[in-house]
Amino acid sequence: MIFINRLRIPKWDKITVEMYQYINEINETDMDQVDKVLFSMAFLVGKSEQEFDKINKYKFAQLQRQFKQRFEQLNVQGKETERIKDFKFNFDIRKVTLGQFIEVQHFYKGNYLNNLHLIAASFSTCDKLSHVERADKILKMPLLPVLYNVKKFIEVIKKLSDEYSGLFGIEEMEEEELKPLTNGFNEQYGWIYSAKKVAEFEGIKLDEAYDLPIIQAFNDLSYLKAHQEYESEINQKKIDAIN
């Protein structure tokens, strides 16, 4: 019983990205809400379902209160930070490349929370670690700083998307809810097509196009779109003149 009394729902500085993703996976199952909470609580205290069932009702009530408090705290908006341990995070859109933008689009459209570490790895640096290596290390980091950073970076990306909404026909996103940054242009042609057009316009290789600043790439695409519309208008006038 002494050991049981020491059981506590860990505070957020002890709950890692990986742990939270596991809880999120539980939440996405078809189990009823009560079972989801029970399985999540058992996981957080490091107990199996059978071991958790043996906890007395007083301790269970205490753990239940702690669990509720933790997830109420999750709704409190925190502030982003440029450094977490040895990682440096970039929120300056001028330093974001076309490749990074495409990566974030891809991971965000998949499963936002389950891809949290992959998104964070896309706009962070740490020595000479690869994207995969950075993502693996981010899994072990406390959730909240990473979550706040990803939310801030998505806001930065959203702002840029809004500024170029005329280029891609990007639908407005709800302020209260971060939705996948999808649009008709992306779905019809894909970002690889966009990158190829930028590479052709710049006279560079495709791999080099991915390293271009996203603003430069968007400006290139804006010019190409305007030029295409101009040629279409001229061709239509010629057709109308014939008819």
Short mmCIF file of N, CA and C in Angstrom, two decimals, residues 112-181:
data_model
loop_
_atom_site.label_atom_id
_atom_site.label_comp_id
_atom_site.label_asym_id
_atom_site.label_seq_id
_atom_site.Cartn_x
_atom_site.Cartn_y
_atom_site.Cartn_z
N TYR A 112 -2.02 15.69 -37.08
CA TYR A 112 -1.32 16.81 -36.44
C TYR A 112 -0.60 16.40 -35.16
N LEU A 113 -1.31 15.78 -34.23
CA LEU A 113 -0.72 15.44 -32.94
C LEU A 113 0.28 14.29 -33.05
N ASN A 114 -0.07 13.27 -33.81
CA ASN A 114 0.83 12.13 -33.95
C ASN A 114 2.07 12.47 -34.77
N ASN A 115 2.02 13.56 -35.53
CA ASN A 115 3.18 14.02 -36.31
C ASN A 115 3.85 15.23 -35.68
N LEU A 116 3.52 15.51 -34.43
CA LEU A 116 4.05 16.70 -33.76
C LEU A 116 5.57 16.76 -33.80
N HIS A 117 6.22 15.63 -33.54
CA HIS A 117 7.69 15.58 -33.52
C HIS A 117 8.27 15.79 -34.91
N LEU A 118 7.56 15.33 -35.94
CA LEU A 118 8.03 15.50 -37.31
C LEU A 118 7.90 16.96 -37.75
N ILE A 119 6.81 17.60 -37.36
CA ILE A 119 6.64 19.03 -37.68
C ILE A 119 7.71 19.85 -36.98
N ALA A 120 7.92 19.57 -35.69
CA ALA A 120 8.92 20.32 -34.92
C ALA A 120 10.32 20.13 -35.49
N ALA A 121 10.61 18.93 -35.97
CA ALA A 121 11.92 18.66 -36.56
C ALA A 121 12.14 19.44 -37.84
N SER A 122 11.05 19.81 -38.52
CA SER A 122 11.15 20.51 -39.80
C SER A 122 11.58 21.96 -39.65
N PHE A 123 11.35 22.58 -38.49
CA PHE A 123 11.76 23.98 -38.34
C PHE A 123 12.73 24.16 -37.17
N SER A 124 13.49 23.10 -36.89
CA SER A 124 14.49 23.17 -35.83
C SER A 124 15.84 22.67 -36.33
N THR A 125 16.89 23.03 -35.62
CA THR A 125 18.24 22.55 -35.93
C THR A 125 18.90 22.09 -34.64
N CYS A 126 19.80 21.14 -34.79
CA CYS A 126 20.57 20.64 -33.64
C CYS A 126 21.83 19.98 -34.17
N ASP A 127 22.95 20.68 -34.04
CA ASP A 127 24.23 20.20 -34.57
C ASP A 127 24.05 19.80 -36.04
N LYS A 128 24.44 18.59 -36.37
CA LYS A 128 24.31 18.11 -37.75
C LYS A 128 23.31 16.95 -37.84
N LEU A 129 22.37 16.92 -36.91
CA LEU A 129 21.40 15.84 -36.90
C LEU A 129 20.46 15.94 -38.11
N SER A 130 20.09 14.78 -38.66
CA SER A 130 19.14 14.73 -39.77
C SER A 130 17.73 14.98 -39.24
N HIS A 131 16.78 15.12 -40.15
CA HIS A 131 15.40 15.33 -39.76
C HIS A 131 14.90 14.16 -38.91
N VAL A 132 15.21 12.94 -39.32
CA VAL A 132 14.78 11.75 -38.58
C VAL A 132 15.40 11.72 -37.18
N GLU A 133 16.67 12.07 -37.09
CA GLU A 133 17.35 12.06 -35.79
C GLU A 133 16.79 13.15 -34.87
N ARG A 134 16.50 14.31 -35.44
CA ARG A 134 15.90 15.38 -34.63
C ARG A 134 14.52 14.95 -34.13
N ALA A 135 13.74 14.36 -35.02
CA ALA A 135 12.39 13.93 -34.65
C ALA A 135 12.43 12.90 -33.52
N ASP A 136 13.37 11.98 -33.58
CA ASP A 136 13.50 10.95 -32.53
C ASP A 136 13.82 11.58 -31.18
N LYS A 137 14.67 12.60 -31.17
CA LYS A 137 15.03 13.26 -29.92
C LYS A 137 13.87 14.10 -29.38
N ILE A 138 13.10 14.70 -30.29
CA ILE A 138 11.97 15.53 -29.88
C ILE A 138 10.90 14.68 -29.21
N LEU A 139 10.79 13.42 -29.62
CA LEU A 139 9.82 12.51 -28.98
C LEU A 139 10.04 12.42 -27.47
N LYS A 140 11.29 12.56 -27.04
CA LYS A 140 11.63 12.41 -25.62
C LYS A 140 11.55 13.72 -24.85
N MET A 141 11.23 14.81 -25.54
CA MET A 141 11.15 16.12 -24.88
C MET A 141 9.80 16.29 -24.19
N PRO A 142 9.74 17.15 -23.15
CA PRO A 142 8.45 17.47 -22.54
C PRO A 142 7.49 18.01 -23.59
N LEU A 143 6.24 17.62 -23.50
CA LEU A 143 5.26 17.97 -24.53
C LEU A 143 5.04 19.47 -24.70
N LEU A 144 4.74 20.18 -23.61
CA LEU A 144 4.22 21.54 -23.73
C LEU A 144 5.12 22.50 -24.50
N PRO A 145 6.44 22.57 -24.23
CA PRO A 145 7.27 23.49 -25.02
C PRO A 145 7.23 23.17 -26.52
N VAL A 146 7.24 21.89 -26.85
CA VAL A 146 7.19 21.48 -28.26
C VAL A 146 5.83 21.85 -28.86
N LEU A 147 4.77 21.60 -28.12
CA LEU A 147 3.42 21.91 -28.60
C LEU A 147 3.26 23.41 -28.84
N TYR A 148 3.73 24.22 -27.90
CA TYR A 148 3.64 25.68 -28.06
C TYR A 148 4.43 26.14 -29.28
N ASN A 149 5.61 25.55 -29.50
CA ASN A 149 6.44 25.93 -30.64
C ASN A 149 5.77 25.57 -31.96
N VAL A 150 5.20 24.38 -32.01
CA VAL A 150 4.54 23.95 -33.25
C VAL A 150 3.33 24.83 -33.54
N LYS A 151 2.55 25.14 -32.51
CA LYS A 151 1.38 26.01 -32.71
C LYS A 151 1.81 27.38 -33.23
N LYS A 152 2.91 27.92 -32.68
CA LYS A 152 3.40 29.21 -33.13
C LYS A 152 3.87 29.14 -34.58
N PHE A 153 4.57 28.07 -34.94
CA PHE A 153 5.07 27.95 -36.31
C PHE A 153 3.90 27.81 -37.30
N ILE A 154 2.86 27.07 -36.91
CA ILE A 154 1.68 26.94 -37.76
C ILE A 154 1.03 28.30 -37.97
N GLU A 155 1.02 29.13 -36.94
CA GLU A 155 0.48 30.48 -37.07
C GLU A 155 1.30 31.30 -38.07
N VAL A 156 2.63 31.12 -38.03
CA VAL A 156 3.51 31.82 -38.97
C VAL A 156 3.22 31.37 -40.40
N ILE A 157 3.05 30.06 -40.58
CA ILE A 157 2.74 29.51 -41.90
C ILE A 157 1.37 29.98 -42.37
N LYS A 158 0.42 30.02 -41.46
CA LYS A 158 -0.94 30.47 -41.80
C LYS A 158 -0.92 31.92 -42.27
N LYS A 159 -0.16 32.75 -41.57
CA LYS A 159 -0.08 34.16 -41.95
C LYS A 159 0.47 34.31 -43.37
N LEU A 160 1.51 33.54 -43.68
CA LEU A 160 2.08 33.59 -45.03
C LEU A 160 1.05 33.09 -46.05
N SER A 161 0.35 32.02 -45.72
CA SER A 161 -0.67 31.48 -46.63
C SER A 161 -1.77 32.51 -46.89
N ASP A 162 -2.14 33.25 -45.85
CA ASP A 162 -3.16 34.29 -46.00
C ASP A 162 -2.68 35.39 -46.95
N GLU A 163 -1.39 35.74 -46.84
CA GLU A 163 -0.84 36.80 -47.68
C GLU A 163 -0.81 36.40 -49.16
N TYR A 164 -0.70 35.10 -49.41
CA TYR A 164 -0.65 34.60 -50.78
C TYR A 164 -1.92 33.82 -51.13
N SER A 165 -3.02 34.14 -50.44
CA SER A 165 -4.26 33.40 -50.67
C SER A 165 -4.75 33.54 -52.11
N GLY A 166 -4.47 34.67 -52.74
CA GLY A 166 -4.87 34.86 -54.12
C GLY A 166 -4.12 33.95 -55.08
N LEU A 167 -2.95 33.52 -54.69
CA LEU A 167 -2.14 32.64 -55.54
C LEU A 167 -2.69 31.23 -55.60
N PHE A 168 -3.09 30.71 -54.43
CA PHE A 168 -3.51 29.31 -54.36
C PHE A 168 -4.99 29.13 -54.07
N GLY A 169 -5.69 30.20 -53.83
CA GLY A 169 -7.10 30.04 -53.49
C GLY A 169 -7.27 29.36 -52.16
N ILE A 170 -6.39 29.68 -51.21
CA ILE A 170 -6.42 29.03 -49.90
C ILE A 170 -7.63 29.51 -49.10
N GLU A 171 -8.39 28.59 -48.61
CA GLU A 171 -9.55 28.94 -47.82
C GLU A 171 -9.14 29.47 -46.47
N GLU A 172 -9.94 30.38 -45.93
CA GLU A 172 -9.63 30.96 -44.62
C GLU A 172 -9.72 29.89 -43.55
N MET A 173 -8.83 29.98 -42.55
CA MET A 173 -8.83 29.03 -41.45
C MET A 173 -9.46 29.67 -40.23
N GLU A 174 -10.15 28.87 -39.46
CA GLU A 174 -10.74 29.37 -38.22
C GLU A 174 -9.63 29.78 -37.27
N GLU A 175 -9.81 30.91 -36.62
CA GLU A 175 -8.80 31.38 -35.67
C GLU A 175 -8.67 30.44 -34.48
N GLU A 176 -9.83 29.84 -34.08
CA GLU A 176 -9.81 29.00 -32.88
C GLU A 176 -9.28 27.60 -33.17
N GLU A 177 -9.23 27.23 -34.44
CA GLU A 177 -8.88 25.85 -34.75
C GLU A 177 -7.86 25.79 -35.86
N LEU A 178 -6.77 25.10 -35.63
CA LEU A 178 -5.74 24.96 -36.65
C LEU A 178 -6.11 23.79 -37.55
N LYS A 179 -6.54 24.10 -38.75
CA LYS A 179 -6.95 23.07 -39.70
C LYS A 179 -5.82 22.80 -40.68
N PRO A 180 -5.85 21.63 -41.33
CA PRO A 180 -4.82 21.34 -42.32
C PRO A 180 -4.77 22.42 -43.39
N LEU A 181 -3.55 22.82 -43.76
CA LEU A 181 -3.38 23.89 -44.73
C LEU A 181 -3.53 23.34 -46.14
#
